[in-house]
One Martini backbone bead per residue (centre of mass of N, CA, C, O) as a GRO file, in nm:
protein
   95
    1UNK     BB    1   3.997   7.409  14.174
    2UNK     BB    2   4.163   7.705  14.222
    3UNK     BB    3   4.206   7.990  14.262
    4UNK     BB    4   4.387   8.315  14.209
    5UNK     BB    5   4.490   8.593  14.282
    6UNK     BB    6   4.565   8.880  14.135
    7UNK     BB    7   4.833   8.917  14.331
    8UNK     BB    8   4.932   8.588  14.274
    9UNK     BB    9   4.988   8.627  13.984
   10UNK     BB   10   5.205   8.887  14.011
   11UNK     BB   11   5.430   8.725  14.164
   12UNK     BB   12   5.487   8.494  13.999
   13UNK     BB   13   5.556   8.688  13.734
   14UNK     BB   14   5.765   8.825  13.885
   15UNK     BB   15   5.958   8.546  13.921
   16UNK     BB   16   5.971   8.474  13.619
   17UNK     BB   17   6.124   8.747  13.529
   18UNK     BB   18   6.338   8.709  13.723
   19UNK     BB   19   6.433   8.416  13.588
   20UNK     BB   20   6.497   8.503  13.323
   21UNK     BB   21   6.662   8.756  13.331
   22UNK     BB   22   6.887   8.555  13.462
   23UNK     BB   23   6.906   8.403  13.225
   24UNK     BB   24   6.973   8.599  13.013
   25UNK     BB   25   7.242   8.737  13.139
   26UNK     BB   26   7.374   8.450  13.112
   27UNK     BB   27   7.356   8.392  12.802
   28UNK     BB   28   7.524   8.704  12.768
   29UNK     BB   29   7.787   8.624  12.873
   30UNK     BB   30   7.837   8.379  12.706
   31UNK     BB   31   7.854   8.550  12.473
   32UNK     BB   32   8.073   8.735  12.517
   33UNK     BB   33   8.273   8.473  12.584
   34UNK     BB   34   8.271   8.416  12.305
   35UNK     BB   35   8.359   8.645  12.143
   36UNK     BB   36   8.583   8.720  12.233
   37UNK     BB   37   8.784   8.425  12.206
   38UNK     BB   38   8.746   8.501  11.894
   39UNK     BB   39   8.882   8.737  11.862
   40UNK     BB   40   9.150   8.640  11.952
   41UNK     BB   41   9.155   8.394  11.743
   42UNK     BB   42   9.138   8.644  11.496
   43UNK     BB   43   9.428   8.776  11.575
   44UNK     BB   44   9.697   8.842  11.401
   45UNK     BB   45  10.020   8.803  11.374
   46UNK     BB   46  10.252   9.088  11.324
   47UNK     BB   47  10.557   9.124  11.147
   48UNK     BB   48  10.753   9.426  11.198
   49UNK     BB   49  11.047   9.268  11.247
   50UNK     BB   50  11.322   9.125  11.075
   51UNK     BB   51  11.655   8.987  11.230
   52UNK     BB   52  11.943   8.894  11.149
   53UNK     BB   53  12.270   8.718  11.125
   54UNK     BB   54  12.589   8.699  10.949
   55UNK     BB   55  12.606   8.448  11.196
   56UNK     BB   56  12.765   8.203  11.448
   57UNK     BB   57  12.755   8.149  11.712
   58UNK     BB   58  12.857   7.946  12.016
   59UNK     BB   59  12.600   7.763  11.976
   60UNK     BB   60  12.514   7.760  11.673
   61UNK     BB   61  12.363   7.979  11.541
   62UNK     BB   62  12.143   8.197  11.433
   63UNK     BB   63  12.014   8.515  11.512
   64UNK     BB   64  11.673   8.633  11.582
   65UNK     BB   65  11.455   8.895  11.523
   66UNK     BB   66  11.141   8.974  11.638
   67UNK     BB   67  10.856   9.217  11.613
   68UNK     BB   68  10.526   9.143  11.764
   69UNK     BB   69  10.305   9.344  11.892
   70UNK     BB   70  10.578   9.537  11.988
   71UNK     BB   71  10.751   9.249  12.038
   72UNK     BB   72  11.032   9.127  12.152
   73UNK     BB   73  11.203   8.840  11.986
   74UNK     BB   74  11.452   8.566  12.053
   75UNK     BB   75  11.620   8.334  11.806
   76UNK     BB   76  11.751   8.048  11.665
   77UNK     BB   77  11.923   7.879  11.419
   78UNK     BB   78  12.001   7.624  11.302
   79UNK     BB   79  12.084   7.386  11.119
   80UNK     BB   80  11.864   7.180  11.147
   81UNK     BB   81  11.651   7.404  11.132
   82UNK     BB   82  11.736   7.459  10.823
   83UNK     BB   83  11.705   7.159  10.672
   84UNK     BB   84  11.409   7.112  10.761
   85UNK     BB   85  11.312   7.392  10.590
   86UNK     BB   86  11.470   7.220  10.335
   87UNK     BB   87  11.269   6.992  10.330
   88UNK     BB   88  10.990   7.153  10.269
   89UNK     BB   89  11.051   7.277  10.006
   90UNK     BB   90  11.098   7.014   9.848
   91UNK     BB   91  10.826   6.894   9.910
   92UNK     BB   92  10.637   7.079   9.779
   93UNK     BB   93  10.833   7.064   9.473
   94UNK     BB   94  10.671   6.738   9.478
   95UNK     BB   95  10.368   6.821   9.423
   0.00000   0.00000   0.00000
């Protein structure tokens, strides 16, 4: 068996702590973005106004209105999705 020389040993050295540092950066890497997308799948959305009218459009739906972080949205609510959703409270209190 050969010896290497003290020279030869700090070059080795010197690639291996070059390819761990590569390592530990991409480890780390992964790890912010574990953090962050679990950040954002934690992150509830707050609905700041909800508004509706007290009539039923021409397509025949309640139309309403909802503000969630800063964002306006509108939706319809027909007949069928308000019986579904009496159809969901009566399970409820059925439990």
């Amino acid at each position: 068996m050969g010896k290497l020389s003290q020279e030869q040993v700090n070059v080795d050295l010197f690639d291996e702590v070059k390819r761990l540092q590569e390592k530990i950066r991409g480890l780390e890497n992964s790890l912010k973005t574990y953090k962050e997308e679990n950040d954002n799948f934690e992150k509830s959305t707050h609905i700041e106004e909800f508004l509706y009218e007290l009539n039923v459009n021409d397509k025949e739906e309640i139309l309403c209105l909802i503000k969630a972080n800063g964002i306006e949205h509108t939706f319809g609510i027909t007949e069928k999705d308000a019986k579904a959703f009496l159809h969901i409270f009566q399970m409820q209190k059925m439990k």
